[in-house]
mmCIF file of C-alpha atoms in Angstrom:
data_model
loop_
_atom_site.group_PDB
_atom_site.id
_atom_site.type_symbol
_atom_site.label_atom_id
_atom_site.label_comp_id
_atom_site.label_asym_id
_atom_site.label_seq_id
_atom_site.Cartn_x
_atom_site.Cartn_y
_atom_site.Cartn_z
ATOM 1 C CA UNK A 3 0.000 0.000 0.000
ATOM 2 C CA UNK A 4 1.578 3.326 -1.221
ATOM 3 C CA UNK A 5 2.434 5.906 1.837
ATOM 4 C CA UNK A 6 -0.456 8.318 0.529
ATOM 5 C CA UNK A 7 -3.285 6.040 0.708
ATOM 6 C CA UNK A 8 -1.958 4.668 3.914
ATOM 7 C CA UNK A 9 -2.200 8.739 4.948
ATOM 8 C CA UNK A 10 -5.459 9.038 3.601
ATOM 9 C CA UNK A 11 -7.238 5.777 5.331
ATOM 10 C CA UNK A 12 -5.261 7.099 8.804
ATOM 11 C CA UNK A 13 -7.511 10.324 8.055
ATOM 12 C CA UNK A 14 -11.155 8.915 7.861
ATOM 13 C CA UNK A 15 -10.344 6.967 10.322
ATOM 14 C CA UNK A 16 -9.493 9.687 12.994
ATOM 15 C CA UNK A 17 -13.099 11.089 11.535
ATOM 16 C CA UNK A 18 -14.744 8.138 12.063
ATOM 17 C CA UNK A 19 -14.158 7.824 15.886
ATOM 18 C CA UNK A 20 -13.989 12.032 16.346
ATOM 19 C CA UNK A 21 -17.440 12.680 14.830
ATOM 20 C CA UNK A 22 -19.686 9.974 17.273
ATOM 21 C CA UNK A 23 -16.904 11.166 20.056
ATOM 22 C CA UNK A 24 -18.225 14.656 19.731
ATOM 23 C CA UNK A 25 -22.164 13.701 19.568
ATOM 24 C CA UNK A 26 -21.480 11.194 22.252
ATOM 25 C CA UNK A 27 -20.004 13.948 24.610
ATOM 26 C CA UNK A 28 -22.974 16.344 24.270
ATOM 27 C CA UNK A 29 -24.811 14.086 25.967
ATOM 28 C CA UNK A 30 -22.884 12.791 28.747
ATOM 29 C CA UNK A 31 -23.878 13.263 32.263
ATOM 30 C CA UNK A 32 -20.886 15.638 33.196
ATOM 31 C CA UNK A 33 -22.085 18.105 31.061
ATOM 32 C CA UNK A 34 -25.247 18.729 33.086
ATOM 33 C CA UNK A 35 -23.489 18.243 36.290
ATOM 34 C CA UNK A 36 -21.020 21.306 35.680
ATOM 35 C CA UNK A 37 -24.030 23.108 33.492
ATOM 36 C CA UNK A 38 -24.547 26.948 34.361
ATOM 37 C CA UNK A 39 -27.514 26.322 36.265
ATOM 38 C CA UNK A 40 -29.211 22.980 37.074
ATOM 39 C CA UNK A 41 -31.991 21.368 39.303
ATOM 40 C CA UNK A 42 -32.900 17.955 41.349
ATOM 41 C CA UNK A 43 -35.389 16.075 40.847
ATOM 42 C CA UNK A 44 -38.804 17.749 41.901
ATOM 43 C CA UNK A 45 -37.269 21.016 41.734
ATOM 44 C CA UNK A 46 -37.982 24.696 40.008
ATOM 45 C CA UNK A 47 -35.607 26.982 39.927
ATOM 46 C CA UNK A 48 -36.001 31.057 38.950
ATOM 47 C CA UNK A 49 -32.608 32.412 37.260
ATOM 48 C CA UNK A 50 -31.681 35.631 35.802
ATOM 49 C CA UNK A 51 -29.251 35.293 33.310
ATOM 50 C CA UNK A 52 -26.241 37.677 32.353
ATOM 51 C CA UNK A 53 -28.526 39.820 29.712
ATOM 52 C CA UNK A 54 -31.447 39.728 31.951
ATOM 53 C CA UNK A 55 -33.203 37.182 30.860
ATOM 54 C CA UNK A 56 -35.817 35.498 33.228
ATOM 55 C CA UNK A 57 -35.763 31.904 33.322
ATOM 56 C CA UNK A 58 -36.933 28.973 35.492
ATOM 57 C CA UNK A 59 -35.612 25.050 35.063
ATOM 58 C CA UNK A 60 -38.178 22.712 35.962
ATOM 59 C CA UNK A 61 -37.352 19.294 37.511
ATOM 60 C CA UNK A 62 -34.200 17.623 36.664
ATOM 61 C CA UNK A 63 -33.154 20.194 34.186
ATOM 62 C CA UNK A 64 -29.803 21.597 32.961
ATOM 63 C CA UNK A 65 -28.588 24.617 31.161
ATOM 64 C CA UNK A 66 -25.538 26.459 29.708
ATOM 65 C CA UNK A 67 -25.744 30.353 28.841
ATOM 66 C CA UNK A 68 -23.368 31.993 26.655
ATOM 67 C CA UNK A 69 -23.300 36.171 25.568
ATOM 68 C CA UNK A 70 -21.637 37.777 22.692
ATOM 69 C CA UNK A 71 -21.605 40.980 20.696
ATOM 70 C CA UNK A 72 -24.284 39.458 18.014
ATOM 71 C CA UNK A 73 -26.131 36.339 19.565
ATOM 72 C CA UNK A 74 -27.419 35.300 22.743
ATOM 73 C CA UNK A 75 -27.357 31.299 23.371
ATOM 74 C CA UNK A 76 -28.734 29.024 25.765
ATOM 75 C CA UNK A 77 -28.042 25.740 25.332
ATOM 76 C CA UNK A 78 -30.444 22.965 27.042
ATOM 77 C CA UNK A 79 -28.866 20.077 28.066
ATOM 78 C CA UNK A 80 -31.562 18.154 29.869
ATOM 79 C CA UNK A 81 -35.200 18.604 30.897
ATOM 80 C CA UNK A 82 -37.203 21.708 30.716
ATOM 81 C CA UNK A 83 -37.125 25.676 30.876
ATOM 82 C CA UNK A 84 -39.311 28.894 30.159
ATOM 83 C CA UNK A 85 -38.734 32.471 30.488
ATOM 84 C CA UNK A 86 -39.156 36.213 29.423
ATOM 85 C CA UNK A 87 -36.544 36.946 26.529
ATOM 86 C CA UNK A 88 -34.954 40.360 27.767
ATOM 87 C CA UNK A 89 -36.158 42.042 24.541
ATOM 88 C CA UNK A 90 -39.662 42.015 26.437
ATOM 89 C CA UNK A 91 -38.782 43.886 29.668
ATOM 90 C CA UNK A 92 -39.029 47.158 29.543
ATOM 91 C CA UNK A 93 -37.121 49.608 30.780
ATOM 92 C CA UNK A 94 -38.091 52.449 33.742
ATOM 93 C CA UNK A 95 -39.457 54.858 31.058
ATOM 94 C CA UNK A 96 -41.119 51.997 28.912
ATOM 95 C CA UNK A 97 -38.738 52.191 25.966
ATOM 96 C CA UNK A 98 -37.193 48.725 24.481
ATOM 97 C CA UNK A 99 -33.172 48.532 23.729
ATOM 98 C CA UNK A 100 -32.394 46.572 20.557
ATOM 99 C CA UNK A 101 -30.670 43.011 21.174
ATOM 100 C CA UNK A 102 -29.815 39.927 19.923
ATOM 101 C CA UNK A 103 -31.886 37.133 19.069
ATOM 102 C CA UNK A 104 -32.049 34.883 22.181
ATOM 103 C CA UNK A 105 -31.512 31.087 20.730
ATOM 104 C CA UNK A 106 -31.756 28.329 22.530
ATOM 105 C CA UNK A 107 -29.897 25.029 21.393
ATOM 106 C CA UNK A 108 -31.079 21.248 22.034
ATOM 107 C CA UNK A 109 -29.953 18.150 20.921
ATOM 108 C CA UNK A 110 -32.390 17.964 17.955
ATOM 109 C CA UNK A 111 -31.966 21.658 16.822
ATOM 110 C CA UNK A 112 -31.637 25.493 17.787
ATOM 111 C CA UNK A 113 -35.041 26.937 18.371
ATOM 112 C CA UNK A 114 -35.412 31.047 18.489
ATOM 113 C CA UNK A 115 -37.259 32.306 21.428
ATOM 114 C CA UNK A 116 -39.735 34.949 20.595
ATOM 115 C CA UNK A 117 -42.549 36.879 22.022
ATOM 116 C CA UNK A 118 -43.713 37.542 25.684
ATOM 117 C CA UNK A 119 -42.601 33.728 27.003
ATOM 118 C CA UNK A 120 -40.784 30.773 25.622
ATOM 119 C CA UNK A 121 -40.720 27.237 26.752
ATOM 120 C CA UNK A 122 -38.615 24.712 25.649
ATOM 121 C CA UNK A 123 -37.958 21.142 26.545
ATOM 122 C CA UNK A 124 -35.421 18.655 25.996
ATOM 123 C CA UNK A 125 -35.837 14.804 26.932
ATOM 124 C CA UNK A 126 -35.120 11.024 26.074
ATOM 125 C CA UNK A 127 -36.654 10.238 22.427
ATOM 126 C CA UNK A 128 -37.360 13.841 21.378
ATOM 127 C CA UNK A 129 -36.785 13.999 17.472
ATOM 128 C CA UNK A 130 -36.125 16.976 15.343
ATOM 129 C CA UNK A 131 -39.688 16.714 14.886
ATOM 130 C CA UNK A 132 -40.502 17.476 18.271
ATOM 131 C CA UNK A 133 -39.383 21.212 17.780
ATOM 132 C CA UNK A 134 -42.749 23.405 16.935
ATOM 133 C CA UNK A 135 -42.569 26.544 15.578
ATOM 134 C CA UNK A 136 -42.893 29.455 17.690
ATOM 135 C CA UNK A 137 -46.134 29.843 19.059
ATOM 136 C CA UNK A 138 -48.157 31.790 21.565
ATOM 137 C CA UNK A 139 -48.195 29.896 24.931
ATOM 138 C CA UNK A 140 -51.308 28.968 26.433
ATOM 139 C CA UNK A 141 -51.334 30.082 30.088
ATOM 140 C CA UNK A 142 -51.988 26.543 31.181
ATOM 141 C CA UNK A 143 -48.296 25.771 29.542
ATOM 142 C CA UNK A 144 -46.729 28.001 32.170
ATOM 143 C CA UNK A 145 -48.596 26.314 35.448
ATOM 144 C CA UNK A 146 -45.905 24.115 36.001
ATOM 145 C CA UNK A 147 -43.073 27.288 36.858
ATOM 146 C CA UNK A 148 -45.427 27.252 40.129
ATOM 147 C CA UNK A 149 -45.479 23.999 40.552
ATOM 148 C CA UNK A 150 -48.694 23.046 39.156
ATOM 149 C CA UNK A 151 -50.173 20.674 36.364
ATOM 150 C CA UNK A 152 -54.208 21.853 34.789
ATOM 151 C CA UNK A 153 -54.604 18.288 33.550
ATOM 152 C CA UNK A 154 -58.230 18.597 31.481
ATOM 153 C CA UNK A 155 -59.664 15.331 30.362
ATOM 154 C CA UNK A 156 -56.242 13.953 30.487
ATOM 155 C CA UNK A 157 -54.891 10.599 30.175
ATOM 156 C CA UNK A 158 -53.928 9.285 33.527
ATOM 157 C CA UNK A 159 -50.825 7.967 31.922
ATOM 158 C CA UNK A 160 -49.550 10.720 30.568
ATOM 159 C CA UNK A 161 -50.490 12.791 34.083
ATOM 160 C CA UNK A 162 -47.948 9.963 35.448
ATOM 161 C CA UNK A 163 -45.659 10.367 33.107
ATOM 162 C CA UNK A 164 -45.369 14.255 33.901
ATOM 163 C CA UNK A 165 -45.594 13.115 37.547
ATOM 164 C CA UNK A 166 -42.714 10.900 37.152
ATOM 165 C CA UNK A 167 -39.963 13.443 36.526
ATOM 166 C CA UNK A 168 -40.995 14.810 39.580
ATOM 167 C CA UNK A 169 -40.851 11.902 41.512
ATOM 168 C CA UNK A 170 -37.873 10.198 43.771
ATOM 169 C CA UNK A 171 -37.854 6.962 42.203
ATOM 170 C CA UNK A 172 -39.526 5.075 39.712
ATOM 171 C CA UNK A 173 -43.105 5.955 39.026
ATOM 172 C CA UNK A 174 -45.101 3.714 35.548
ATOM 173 C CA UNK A 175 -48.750 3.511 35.031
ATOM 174 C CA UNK A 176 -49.948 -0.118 34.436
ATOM 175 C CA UNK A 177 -51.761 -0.584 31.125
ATOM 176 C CA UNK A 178 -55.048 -1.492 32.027
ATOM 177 C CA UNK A 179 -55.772 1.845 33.635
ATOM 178 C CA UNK A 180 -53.508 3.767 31.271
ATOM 179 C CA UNK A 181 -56.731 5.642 29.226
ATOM 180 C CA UNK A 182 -58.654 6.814 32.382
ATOM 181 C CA UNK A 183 -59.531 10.551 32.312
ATOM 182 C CA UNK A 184 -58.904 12.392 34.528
ATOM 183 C CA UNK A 185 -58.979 16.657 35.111
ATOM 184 C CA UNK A 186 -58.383 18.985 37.981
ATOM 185 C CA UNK A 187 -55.219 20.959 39.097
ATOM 186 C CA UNK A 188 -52.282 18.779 40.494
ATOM 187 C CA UNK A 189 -49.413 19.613 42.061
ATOM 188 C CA UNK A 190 -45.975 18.944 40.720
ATOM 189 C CA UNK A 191 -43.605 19.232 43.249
ATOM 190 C CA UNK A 192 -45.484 17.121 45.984
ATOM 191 C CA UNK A 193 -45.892 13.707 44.290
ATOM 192 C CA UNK A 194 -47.060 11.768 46.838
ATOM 193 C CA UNK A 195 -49.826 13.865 47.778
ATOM 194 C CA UNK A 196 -50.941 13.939 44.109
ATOM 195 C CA UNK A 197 -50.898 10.280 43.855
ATOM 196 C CA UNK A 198 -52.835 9.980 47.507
ATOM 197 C CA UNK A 199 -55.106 12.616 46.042
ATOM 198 C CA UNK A 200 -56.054 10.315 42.713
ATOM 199 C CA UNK A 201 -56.060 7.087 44.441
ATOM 200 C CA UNK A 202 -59.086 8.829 46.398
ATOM 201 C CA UNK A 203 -61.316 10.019 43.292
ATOM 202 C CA UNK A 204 -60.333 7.673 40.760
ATOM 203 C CA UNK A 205 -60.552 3.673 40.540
ATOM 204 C CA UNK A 206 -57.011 3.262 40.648
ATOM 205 C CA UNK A 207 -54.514 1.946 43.353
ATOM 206 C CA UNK A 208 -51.109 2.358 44.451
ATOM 207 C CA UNK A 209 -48.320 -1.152 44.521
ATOM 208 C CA UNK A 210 -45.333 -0.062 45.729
ATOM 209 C CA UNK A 211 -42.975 -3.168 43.658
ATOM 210 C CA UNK A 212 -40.223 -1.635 45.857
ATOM 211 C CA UNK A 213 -39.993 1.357 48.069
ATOM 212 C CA UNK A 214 -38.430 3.163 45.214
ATOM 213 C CA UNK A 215 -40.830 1.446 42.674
ATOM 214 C CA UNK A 216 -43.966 2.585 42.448
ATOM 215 C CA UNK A 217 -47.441 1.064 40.072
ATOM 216 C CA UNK A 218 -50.486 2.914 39.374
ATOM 217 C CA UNK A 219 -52.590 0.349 38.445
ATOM 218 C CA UNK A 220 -56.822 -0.602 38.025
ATOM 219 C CA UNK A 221 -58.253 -1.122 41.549
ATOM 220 C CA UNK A 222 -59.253 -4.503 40.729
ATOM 221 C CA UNK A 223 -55.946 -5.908 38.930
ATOM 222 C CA UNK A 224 -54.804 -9.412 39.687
ATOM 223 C CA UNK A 225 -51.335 -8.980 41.543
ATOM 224 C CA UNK A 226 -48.787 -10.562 39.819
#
């Protein structure tokens, strides 16, 4: 094999391992542990950021802010976040200073955040598709920065799925209750008490598999 070629094959193959090296350090867990500002699970978090941007991290979330000249980045590295882009408070004598687009990166893409409040999430299986266009936020969308879930008519699966990244430990819903409705106004950051509170208006029960496993399953399932 001629020196060149020998060069050349040496070169793709430093690509090969460098480009899953760089997409596999994105998303290692170090990077959220050293992130700008993070939470634990079941917490919220309010954060002002260098340019005066209002923010707050819901549970188990993690993010890095950078500042230059022309952009402003944020860059999500786990869970969720909303907040007031800076170019919507006003000053003292209600005038507006011109800045940079506030952009906040994910793993699946760089969304722009616009308009009176942004929210953006990042989690395990989002695709590319999962990024909507900017939109105006239903007031509902914000009721978890206080801690609170308006569940209308809602699958009590997904309600445990939102539950769950609240919760300290594991929390599933068992299939054969998964489609029950439910509605009302839950709380977030008290898990337990939510799950007391449906286990008294709904036919459902509670198996704890282990004390850091919990079911929510059909009152009247056969225990495996």
């Amino acid at each position: 094999m001629s020196t060149g070629r020998r060069r050349a094959l040496k070169r793709l193959s430093w690509l090969a391992i460098a480009a899953p090296a760089g997409w596999l350090t994105s998303r290692l867990p170090w990077r959220t542990w050293t992130a700008d500002f993070r939470t634990a699970t079941g917490e919220l978090h309010d954060a002002l950021l260098e340019d005066g941007t209002q923010i707050t991290l819901g549970s188990a979330s993690a993010i890095d802010a950078a500042f230059e000249a022309n952009v402003r980045r944020g860059h999500l590295l786990e869970g969720e976040t909303m907040g007031r882009p800076l170019s919507d408070v006003r000053g003292t004598v209600g005038t507006r200073a011109t800045h940079p687009p506030l952009l906040v990166q994910t793993a699946e893409g760089v969304v722009e955040a616009r308009g009176t409040q942004f929210g953006v999430q990042q989690r395990d299986g989002f695709t590319r598709d999962g990024i909507a266009a900017p939109h105006t936020l239903d007031p509902r969308e914000a009721m978890w920065t206080r801690g609170l879930l308006d569940a209308n008519d809602m699958r009590i699966a997904d309600l445990v799925d939102e539950l769950a990244r609240y919760h300290a430990g594991v929390l599933r819903c068992a299939a054969d209750v998964a489609d029950l409705r439910v509605s009302g106004i839950y709380q977030l950051t008290d898990t337990d008490a939510t799950l007391a509170l449906l286990q008294r208006t709904y036919p459902i029960r509670l198996r704890s598999i282990t004390p850091y496993w919990t079911l929510v399953e059909a009152i009247d399932s056969a225990r495996i």
